[in-house]
Short mmCIF file of C-alpha atoms and ligand atoms in Angstrom, two decimals:
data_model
loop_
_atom_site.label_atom_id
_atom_site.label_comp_id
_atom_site.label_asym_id
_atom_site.label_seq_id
_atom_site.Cartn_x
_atom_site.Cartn_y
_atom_site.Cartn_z
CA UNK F 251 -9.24 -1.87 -30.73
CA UNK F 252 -9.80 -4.94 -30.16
CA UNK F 253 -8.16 -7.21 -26.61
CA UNK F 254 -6.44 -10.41 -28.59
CA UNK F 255 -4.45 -11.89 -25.33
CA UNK F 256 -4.60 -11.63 -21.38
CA UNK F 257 -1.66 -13.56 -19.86
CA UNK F 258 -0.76 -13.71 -16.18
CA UNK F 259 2.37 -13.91 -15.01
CA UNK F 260 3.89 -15.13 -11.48
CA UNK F 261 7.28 -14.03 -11.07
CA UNK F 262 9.65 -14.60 -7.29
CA UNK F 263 12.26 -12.26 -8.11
CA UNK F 264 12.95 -11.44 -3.85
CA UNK F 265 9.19 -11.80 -3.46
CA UNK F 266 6.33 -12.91 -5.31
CA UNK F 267 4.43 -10.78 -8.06
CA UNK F 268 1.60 -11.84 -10.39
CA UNK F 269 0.85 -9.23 -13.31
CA UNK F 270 -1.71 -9.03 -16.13
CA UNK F 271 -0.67 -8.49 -19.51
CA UNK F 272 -2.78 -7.71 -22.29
CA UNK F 273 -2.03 -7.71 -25.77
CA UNK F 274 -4.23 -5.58 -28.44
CA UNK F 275 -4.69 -5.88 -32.38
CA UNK F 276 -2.69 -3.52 -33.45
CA UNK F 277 0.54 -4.95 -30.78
CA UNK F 278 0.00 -2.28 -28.04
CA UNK F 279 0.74 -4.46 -24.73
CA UNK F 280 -0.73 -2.99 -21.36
CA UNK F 281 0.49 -4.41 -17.84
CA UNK F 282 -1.83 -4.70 -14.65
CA UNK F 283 -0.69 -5.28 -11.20
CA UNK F 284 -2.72 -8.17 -9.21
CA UNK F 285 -0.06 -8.80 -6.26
CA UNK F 286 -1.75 -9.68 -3.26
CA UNK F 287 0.45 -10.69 -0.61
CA UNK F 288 0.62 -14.19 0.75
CA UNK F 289 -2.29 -14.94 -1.37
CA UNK F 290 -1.01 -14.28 -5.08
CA UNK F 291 -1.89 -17.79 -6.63
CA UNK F 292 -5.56 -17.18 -5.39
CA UNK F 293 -5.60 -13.78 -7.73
CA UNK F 294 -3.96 -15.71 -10.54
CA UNK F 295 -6.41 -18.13 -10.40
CA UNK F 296 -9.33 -15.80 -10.42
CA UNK F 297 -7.41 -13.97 -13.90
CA UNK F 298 -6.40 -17.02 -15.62
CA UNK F 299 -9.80 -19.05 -14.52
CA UNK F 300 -12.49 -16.87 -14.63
CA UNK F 301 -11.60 -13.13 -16.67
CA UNK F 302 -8.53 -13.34 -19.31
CA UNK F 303 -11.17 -15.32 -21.64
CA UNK F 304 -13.80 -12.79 -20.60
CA UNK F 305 -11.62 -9.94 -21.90
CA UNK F 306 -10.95 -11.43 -25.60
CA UNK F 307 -11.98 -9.19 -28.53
CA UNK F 308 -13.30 -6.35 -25.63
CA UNK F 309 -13.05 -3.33 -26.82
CA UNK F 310 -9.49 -1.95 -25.30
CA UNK F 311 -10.84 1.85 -25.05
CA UNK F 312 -13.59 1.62 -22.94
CA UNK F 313 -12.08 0.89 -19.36
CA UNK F 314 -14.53 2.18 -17.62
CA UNK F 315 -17.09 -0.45 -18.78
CA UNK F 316 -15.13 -3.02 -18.56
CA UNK F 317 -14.84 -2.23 -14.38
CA UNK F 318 -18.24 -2.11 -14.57
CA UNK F 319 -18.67 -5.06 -16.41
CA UNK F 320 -15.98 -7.07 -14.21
CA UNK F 321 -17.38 -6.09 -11.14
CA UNK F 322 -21.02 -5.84 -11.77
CA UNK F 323 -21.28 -9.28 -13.82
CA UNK F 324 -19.46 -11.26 -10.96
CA UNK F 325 -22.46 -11.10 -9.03
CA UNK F 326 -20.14 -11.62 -5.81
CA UNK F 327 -18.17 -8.31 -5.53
CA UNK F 328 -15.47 -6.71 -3.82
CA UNK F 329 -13.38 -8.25 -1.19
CA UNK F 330 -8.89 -8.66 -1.93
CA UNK F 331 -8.94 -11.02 -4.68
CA UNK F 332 -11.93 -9.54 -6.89
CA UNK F 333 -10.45 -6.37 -6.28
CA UNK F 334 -7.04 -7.29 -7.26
CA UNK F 335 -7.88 -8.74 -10.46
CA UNK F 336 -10.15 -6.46 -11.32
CA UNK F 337 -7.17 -3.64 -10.32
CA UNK F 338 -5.07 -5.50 -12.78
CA UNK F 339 -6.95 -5.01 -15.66
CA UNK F 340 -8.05 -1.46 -15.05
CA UNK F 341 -4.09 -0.69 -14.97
CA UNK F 342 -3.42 -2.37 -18.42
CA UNK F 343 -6.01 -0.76 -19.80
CA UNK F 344 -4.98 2.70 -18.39
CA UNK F 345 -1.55 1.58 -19.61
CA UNK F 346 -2.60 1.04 -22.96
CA UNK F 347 -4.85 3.96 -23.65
CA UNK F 348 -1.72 5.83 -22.35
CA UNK F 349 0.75 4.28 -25.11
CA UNK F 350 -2.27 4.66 -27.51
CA UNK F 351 -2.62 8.35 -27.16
CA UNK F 352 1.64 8.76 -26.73
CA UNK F 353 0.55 10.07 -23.23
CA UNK F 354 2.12 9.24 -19.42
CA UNK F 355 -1.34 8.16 -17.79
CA UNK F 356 -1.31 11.28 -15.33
CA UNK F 357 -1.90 13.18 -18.50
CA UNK F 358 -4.96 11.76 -19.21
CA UNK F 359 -5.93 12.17 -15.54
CA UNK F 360 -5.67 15.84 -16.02
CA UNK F 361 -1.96 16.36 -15.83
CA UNK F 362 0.55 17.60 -13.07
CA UNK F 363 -1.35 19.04 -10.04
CA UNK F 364 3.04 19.60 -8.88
CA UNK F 365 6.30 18.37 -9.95
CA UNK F 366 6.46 15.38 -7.72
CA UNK F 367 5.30 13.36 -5.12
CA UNK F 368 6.75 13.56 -1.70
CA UNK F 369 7.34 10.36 0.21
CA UNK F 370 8.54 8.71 3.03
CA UNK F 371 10.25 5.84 4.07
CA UNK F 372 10.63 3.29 6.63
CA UNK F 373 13.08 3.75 9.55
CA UNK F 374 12.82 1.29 12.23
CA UNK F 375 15.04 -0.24 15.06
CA UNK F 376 15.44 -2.70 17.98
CA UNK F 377 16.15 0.14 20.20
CA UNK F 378 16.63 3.86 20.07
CA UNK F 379 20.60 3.85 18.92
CA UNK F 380 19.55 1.53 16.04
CA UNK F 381 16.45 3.11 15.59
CA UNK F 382 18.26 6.88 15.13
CA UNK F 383 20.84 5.30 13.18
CA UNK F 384 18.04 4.40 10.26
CA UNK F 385 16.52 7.44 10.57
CA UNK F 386 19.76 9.13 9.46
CA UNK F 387 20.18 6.36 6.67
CA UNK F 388 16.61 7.92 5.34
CA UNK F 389 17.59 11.28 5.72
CA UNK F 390 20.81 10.47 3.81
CA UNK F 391 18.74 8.88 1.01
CA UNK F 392 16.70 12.14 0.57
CA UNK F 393 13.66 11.49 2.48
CA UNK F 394 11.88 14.20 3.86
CA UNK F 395 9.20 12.61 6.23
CA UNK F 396 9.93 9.89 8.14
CA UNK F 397 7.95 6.55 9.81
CA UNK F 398 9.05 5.04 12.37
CA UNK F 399 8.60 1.60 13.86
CA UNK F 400 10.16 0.10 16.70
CA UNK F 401 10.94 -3.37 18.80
CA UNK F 402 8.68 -3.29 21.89
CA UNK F 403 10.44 -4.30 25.50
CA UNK F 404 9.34 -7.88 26.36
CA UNK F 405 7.56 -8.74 22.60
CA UNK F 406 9.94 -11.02 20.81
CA UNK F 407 8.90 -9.61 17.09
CA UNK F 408 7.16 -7.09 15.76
CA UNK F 409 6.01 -5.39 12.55
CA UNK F 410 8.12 -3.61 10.71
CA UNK F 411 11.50 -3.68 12.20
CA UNK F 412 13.83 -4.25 9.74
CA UNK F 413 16.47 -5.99 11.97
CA UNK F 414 14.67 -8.26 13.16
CA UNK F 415 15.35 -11.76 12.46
CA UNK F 416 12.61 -13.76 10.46
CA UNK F 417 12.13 -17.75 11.67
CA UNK F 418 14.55 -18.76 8.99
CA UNK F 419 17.14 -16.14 10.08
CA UNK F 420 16.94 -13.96 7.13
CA UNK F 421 16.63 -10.05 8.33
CA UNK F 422 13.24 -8.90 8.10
CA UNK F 423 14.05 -6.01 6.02
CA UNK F 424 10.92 -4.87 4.84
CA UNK F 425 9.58 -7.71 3.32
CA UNK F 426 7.06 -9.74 6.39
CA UNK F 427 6.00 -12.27 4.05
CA UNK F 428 8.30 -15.00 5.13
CA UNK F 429 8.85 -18.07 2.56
CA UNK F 430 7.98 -20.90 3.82
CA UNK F 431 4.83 -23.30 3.74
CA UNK F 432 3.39 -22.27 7.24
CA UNK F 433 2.96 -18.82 8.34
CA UNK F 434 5.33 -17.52 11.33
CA UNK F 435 3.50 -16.80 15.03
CA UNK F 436 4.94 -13.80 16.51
CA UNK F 437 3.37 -12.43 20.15
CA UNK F 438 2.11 -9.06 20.86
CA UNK F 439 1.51 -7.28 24.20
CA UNK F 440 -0.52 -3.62 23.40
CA UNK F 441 0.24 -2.55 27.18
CA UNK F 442 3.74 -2.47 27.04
CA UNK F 443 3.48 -1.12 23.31
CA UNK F 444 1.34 1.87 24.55
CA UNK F 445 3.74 2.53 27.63
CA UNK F 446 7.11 2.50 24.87
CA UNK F 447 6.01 4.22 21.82
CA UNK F 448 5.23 7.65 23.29
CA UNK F 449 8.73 7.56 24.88
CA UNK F 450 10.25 6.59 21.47
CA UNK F 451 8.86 9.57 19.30
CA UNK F 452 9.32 12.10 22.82
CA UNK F 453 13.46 10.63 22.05
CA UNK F 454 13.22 10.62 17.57
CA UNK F 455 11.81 14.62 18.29
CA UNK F 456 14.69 15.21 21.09
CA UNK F 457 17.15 14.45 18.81
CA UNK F 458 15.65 15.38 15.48
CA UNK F 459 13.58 18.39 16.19
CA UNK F 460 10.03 19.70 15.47
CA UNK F 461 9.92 19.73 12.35
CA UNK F 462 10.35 16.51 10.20
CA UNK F 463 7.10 14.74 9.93
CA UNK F 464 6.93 11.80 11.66
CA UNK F 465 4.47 8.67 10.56
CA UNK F 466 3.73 5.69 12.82
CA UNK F 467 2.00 2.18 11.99
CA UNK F 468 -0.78 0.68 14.75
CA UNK F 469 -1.09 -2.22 12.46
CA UNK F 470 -4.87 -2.60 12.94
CA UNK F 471 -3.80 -3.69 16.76
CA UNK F 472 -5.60 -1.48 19.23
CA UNK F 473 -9.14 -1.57 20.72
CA UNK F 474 -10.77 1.97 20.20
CA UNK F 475 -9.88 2.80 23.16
CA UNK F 476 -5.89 1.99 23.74
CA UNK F 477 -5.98 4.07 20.26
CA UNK F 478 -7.24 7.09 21.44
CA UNK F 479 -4.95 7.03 24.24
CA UNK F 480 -1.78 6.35 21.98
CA UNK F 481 -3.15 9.45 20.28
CA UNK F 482 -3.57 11.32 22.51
CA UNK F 483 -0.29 10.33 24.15
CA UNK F 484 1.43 11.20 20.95
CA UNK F 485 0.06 14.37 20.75
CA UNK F 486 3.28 16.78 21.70
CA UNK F 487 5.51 15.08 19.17
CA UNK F 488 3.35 16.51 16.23
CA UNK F 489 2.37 13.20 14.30
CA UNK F 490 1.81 13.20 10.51
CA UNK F 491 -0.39 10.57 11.08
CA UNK F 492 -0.70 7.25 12.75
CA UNK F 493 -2.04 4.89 10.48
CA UNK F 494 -4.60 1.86 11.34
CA UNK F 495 -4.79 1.93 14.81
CA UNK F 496 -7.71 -0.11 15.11
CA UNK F 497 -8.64 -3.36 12.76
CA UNK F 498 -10.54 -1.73 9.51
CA UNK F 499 -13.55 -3.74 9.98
CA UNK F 500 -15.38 -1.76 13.35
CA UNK F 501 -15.72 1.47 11.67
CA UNK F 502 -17.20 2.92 14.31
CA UNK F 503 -14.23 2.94 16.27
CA UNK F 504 -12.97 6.15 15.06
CA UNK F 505 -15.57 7.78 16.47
CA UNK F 506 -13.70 7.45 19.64
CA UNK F 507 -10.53 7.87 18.59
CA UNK F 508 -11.45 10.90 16.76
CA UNK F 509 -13.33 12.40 19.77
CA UNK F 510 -10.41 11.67 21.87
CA UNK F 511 -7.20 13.25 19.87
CA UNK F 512 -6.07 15.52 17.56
CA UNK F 513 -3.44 13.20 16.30
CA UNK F 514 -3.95 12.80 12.12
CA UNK F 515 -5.37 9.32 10.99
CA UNK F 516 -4.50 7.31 8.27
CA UNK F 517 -6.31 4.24 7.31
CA UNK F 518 -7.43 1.85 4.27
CA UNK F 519 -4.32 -0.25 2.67
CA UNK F 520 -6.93 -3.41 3.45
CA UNK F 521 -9.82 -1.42 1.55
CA UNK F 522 -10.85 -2.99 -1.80
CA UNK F 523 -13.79 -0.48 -2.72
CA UNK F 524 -15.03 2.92 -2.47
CA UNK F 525 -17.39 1.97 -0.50
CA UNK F 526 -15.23 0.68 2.43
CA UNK F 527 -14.39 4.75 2.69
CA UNK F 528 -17.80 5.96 3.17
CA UNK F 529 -18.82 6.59 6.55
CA UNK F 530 -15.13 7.62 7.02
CA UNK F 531 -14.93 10.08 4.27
CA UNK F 532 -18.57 11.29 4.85
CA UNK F 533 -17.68 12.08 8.65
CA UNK F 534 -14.59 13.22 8.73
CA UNK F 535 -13.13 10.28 10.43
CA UNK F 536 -9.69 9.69 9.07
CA UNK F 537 -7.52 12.69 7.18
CA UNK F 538 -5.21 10.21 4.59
CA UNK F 539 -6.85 7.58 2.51
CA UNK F 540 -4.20 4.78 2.14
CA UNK F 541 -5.93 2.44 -0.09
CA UNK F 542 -3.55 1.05 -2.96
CA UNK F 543 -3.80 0.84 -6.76
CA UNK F 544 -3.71 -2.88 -6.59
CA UNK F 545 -6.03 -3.67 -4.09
CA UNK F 546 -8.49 -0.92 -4.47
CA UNK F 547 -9.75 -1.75 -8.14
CA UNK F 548 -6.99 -0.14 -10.01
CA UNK F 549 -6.56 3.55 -11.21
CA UNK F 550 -10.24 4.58 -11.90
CA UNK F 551 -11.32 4.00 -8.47
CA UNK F 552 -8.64 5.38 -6.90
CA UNK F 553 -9.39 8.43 -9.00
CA UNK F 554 -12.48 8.33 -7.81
CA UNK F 555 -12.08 7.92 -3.94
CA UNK F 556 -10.01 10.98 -4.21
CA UNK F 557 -12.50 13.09 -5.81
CA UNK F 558 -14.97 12.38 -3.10
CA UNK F 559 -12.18 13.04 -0.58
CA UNK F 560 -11.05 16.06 -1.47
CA UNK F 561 -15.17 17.59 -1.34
CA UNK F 562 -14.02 17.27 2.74
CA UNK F 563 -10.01 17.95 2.91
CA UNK F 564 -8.81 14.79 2.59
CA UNK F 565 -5.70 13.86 1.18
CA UNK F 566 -4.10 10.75 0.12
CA UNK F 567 -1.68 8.85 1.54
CA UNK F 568 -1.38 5.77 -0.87
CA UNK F 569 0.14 2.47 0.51
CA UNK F 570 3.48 1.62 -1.06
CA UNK F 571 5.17 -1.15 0.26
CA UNK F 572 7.14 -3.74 -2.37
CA UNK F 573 4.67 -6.34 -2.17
CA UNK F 574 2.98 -3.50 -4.43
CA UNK F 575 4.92 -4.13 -7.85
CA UNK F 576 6.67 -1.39 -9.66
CA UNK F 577 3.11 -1.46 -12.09
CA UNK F 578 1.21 -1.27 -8.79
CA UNK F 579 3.35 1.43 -7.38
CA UNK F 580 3.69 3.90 -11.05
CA UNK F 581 -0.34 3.35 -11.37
CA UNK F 582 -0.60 5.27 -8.07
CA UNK F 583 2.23 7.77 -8.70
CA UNK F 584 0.39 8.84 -12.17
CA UNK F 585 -2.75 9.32 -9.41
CA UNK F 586 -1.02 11.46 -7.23
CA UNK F 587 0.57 13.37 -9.53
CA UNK F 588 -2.87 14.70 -11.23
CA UNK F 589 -5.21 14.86 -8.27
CA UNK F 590 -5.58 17.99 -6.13
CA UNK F 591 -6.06 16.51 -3.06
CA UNK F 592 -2.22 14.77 -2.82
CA UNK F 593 -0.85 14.18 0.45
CA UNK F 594 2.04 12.05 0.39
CA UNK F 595 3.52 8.90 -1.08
CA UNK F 596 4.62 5.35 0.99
CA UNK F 597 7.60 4.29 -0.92
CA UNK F 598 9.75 1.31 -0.34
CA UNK F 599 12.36 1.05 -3.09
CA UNK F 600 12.08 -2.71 -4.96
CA UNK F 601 15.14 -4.90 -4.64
CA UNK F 602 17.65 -5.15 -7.32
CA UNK F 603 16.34 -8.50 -8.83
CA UNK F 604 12.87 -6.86 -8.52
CA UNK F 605 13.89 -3.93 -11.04
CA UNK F 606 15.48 -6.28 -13.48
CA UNK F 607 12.20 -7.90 -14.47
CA UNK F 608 10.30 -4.61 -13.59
CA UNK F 609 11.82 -2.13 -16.16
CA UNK F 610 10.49 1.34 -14.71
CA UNK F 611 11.17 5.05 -14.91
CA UNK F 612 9.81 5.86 -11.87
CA UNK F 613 12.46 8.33 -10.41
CA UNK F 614 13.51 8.83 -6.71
CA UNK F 615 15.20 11.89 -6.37
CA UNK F 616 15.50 13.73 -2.70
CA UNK F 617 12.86 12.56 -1.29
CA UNK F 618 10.66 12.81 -4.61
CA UNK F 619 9.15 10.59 -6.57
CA UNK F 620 8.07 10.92 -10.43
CA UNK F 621 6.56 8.41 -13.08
CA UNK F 622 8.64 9.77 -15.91
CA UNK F 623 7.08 10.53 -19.06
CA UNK F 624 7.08 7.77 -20.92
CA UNK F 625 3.55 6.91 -22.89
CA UNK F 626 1.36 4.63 -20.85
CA UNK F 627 2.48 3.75 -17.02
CA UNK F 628 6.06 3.67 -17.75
CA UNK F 629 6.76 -0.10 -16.34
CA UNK F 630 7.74 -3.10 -18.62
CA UNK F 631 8.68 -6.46 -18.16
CA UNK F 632 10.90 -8.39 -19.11
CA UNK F 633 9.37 -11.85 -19.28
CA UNK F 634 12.61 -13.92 -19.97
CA UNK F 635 13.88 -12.73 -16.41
CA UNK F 636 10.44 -13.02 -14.84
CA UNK F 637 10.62 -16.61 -16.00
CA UNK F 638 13.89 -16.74 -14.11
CA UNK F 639 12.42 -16.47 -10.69
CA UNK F 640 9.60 -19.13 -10.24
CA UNK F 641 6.89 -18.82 -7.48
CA UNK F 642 7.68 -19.14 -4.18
CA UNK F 643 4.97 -19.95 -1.60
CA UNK F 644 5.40 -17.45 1.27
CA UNK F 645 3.33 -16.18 4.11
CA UNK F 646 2.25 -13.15 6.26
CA UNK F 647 3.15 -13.91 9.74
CA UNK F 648 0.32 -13.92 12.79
CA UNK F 649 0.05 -12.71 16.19
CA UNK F 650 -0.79 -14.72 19.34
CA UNK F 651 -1.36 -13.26 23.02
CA UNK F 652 0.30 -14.54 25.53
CA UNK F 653 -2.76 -16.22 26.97
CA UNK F 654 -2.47 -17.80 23.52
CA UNK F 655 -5.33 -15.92 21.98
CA UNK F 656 -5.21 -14.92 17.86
CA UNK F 657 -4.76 -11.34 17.65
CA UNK F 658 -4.65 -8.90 14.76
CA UNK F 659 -1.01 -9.00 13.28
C1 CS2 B 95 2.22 -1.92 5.93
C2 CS2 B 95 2.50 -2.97 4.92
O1 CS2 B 95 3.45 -0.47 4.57
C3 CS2 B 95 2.57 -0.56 5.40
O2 CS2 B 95 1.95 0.41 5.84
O3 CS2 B 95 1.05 -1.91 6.58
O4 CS2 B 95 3.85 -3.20 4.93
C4 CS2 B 95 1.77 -4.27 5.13
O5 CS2 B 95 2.16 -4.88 6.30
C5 CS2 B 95 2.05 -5.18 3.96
O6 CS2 B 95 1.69 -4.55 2.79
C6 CS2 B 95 1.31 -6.51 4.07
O7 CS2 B 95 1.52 -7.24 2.93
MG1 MG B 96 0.33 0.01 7.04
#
């Protein structure tokens, strides 16, 4: 069945989104996601320039060649924007064979390995009142587990609190690209953020109890070191995990974290490849991959990754923030709904504007999440409103030390 069209399309509707559409012979239509946050144009480029003509009259069915082919014939491989695109076109493919077949995609993963996919959400605040108060807004909303992020005494901005203001004064919700043509500079102090967060999860399991699980975000920010001491210091308040506590690159780092604490670790939303999970995987370092259908390659990778995680117990944690589209986001619930080795699900529900171009049946319910059953991924898009909401350039913010030195945001 032959490929007759590969369009990209960049949509703004709250935030920016490219996605991959491809068009067969006989009119089946697959979508891809290829978001990559702060750098989407790049990923567009490297569709629209270099693979959409590469994909004409390809044989639609055979997706796992095609990877193969995309990534093999490149010559230069792996790194965010390969791996996006490439992600992109595994999806629509996956999509396709889905609608082909009058499948959901989890079906032809293997089918249900449970009903649905438990997830958590984001609570965050400037300071404990505020912080408590979105922690009962989750609760109310059905989550079960819960992360938690929080301002930092003396550090004018940090990641992921929501109520923060962004340079142009919009809240920072839980978008941190910030529109604009230069990225924002916040500051970041890791002494004063070691000595707060232990008190803030000894106060969240004070008032809360034992047993909701509780996630936390390092943010890639600590030296091996300060991140065996966080988890260490975290210890008595039970972590789910704490997730990239030291910048992805140095993976021997979790050597020493690991030899220091007990606490669960997450790590891997800036992993592109199986590869990057090796050495982890192989020695037990981390306990929840949280690479992402989009950036990782798409669905057969992921698949993959899991497989050779679950030979030593570990479980997936798959990022899911909404600079992941609602294609991104349903290509990794169909994963976690067939493999064995689930953990849980990151999930940030898309704005309203989002889910009027993005037509999905992902459902939410309690604290669950589920990709429907409709044949293929389940996500469609409606390209008259994408067209609605042109591109907007926006940016990641970055972190400087008070000395003035770049630090890892
Ligand atoms: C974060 C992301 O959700 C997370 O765990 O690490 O929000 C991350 O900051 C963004 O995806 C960056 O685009
Ligand atoms: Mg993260």
């Amino acid at each position: 069945m032959k490929i007759i069209a590969a369009d990209v399309i960049v949509t703004s509707p709250t935030r920016n989104f490219v996605t991959l559409k491809l068009t067969t012979e006989d009119g089946y239509v697959g979508w891809g996601d290829a978001t990559l946050n702060g750098r989407e144009l790049a990923v567009a480029a490297y569709l629209r320039e270099h693979v959409c003509q590469l994909l004409i009259d390809r044989d639609a069915h055979r997706i796992e060649d095609t990877w193969q082919f995309l990534y093999r014939s490149a010559y230069w491989r792996r790194g965010p924007v390969t791996m996006a695109s490439i992600a992109a076109v595994d999806m629509a493919l996956w999509d396709i064979k889905g609608k082909v077949a009058g499948l959901p995609v989890y079906q032809l993963l293997g089918g249900a390995s449970r009903n649905a996919l438990r997830t958590y959400g984001h609570a965050s605040g400037r300071d404990i009142p505020e912080l408590f108060d979105s922690i009962r807004e989750h609760l109310d909303l059905g989550y079960k587990s819960i992360r938690v992020q929080t301002s930092i005494p003396g550090v004018k901005a940090v990641y992921g609190v929501a109520a923060q203001r962004q340079a142009t004064g919009e809240r920072y919700d839980y978008e941190p690209a910030g529109r604009g043509v230069t990225p924002k500079e916040e500051d970041w102090d890791t002494r004063a953020y070691l000595r707060h967060v232990p008190r803030v999860f000894e106060a969240v399991r004070n008032e809360f109890g034992p047993e909701i699980p509780l996630l936390h975000d390092g943010h890639h920010r600590m030296t091996p070191l300060e991140a065996a001491r966080l988890g260490k210091d975290l210890e008595p308040y039970d972590l789910y995990w704490l997730e990239d506590c030291t910048p992805a690159e140095n993976q021997d780092a979790l050597r020493t974290v690991r030899a220091a604490t007990t606490t669960p670790l997450a790590i891997g939303e800036v992993f592109n490849t199986v590869w990057d999970f090796q050495t982890l995987i192989r020695e037990q370092l981390i306990d929840y991959v949280r690479a992402a259908s989009t950036h990782f390659g798409g669905i057969s990778p992921l698949k993959k990754v899991m497989d050779y995680a679950a030979q030593y117990q570990i479980k997936s944690g798959f990022h899911g923030p909404t600079d992941i589209s609602p294609v991104g986001m349903a290509a990794q619930v169909h994963v976690g709904l067939a493999i064995h080795n689930f953990g849980i699900q990151e999930y940030m529900p898309h704005s309203g504007a989002t889910n009027e171009v993005f037509q999905q049946q992902i459902r939410f319910v309690d604290g669950y999440l589920h990709p429907g059953d409709a044949p293929g991924l389940g996500v469609e898009i409606d390209e008259a409103a994408a067209a609605a909401y042109p591109y907007q350039q926006a940016y990641l913010p970055f972190n400087r030390l008070a000395d003035g030195t770049m630090h890892d945001w």
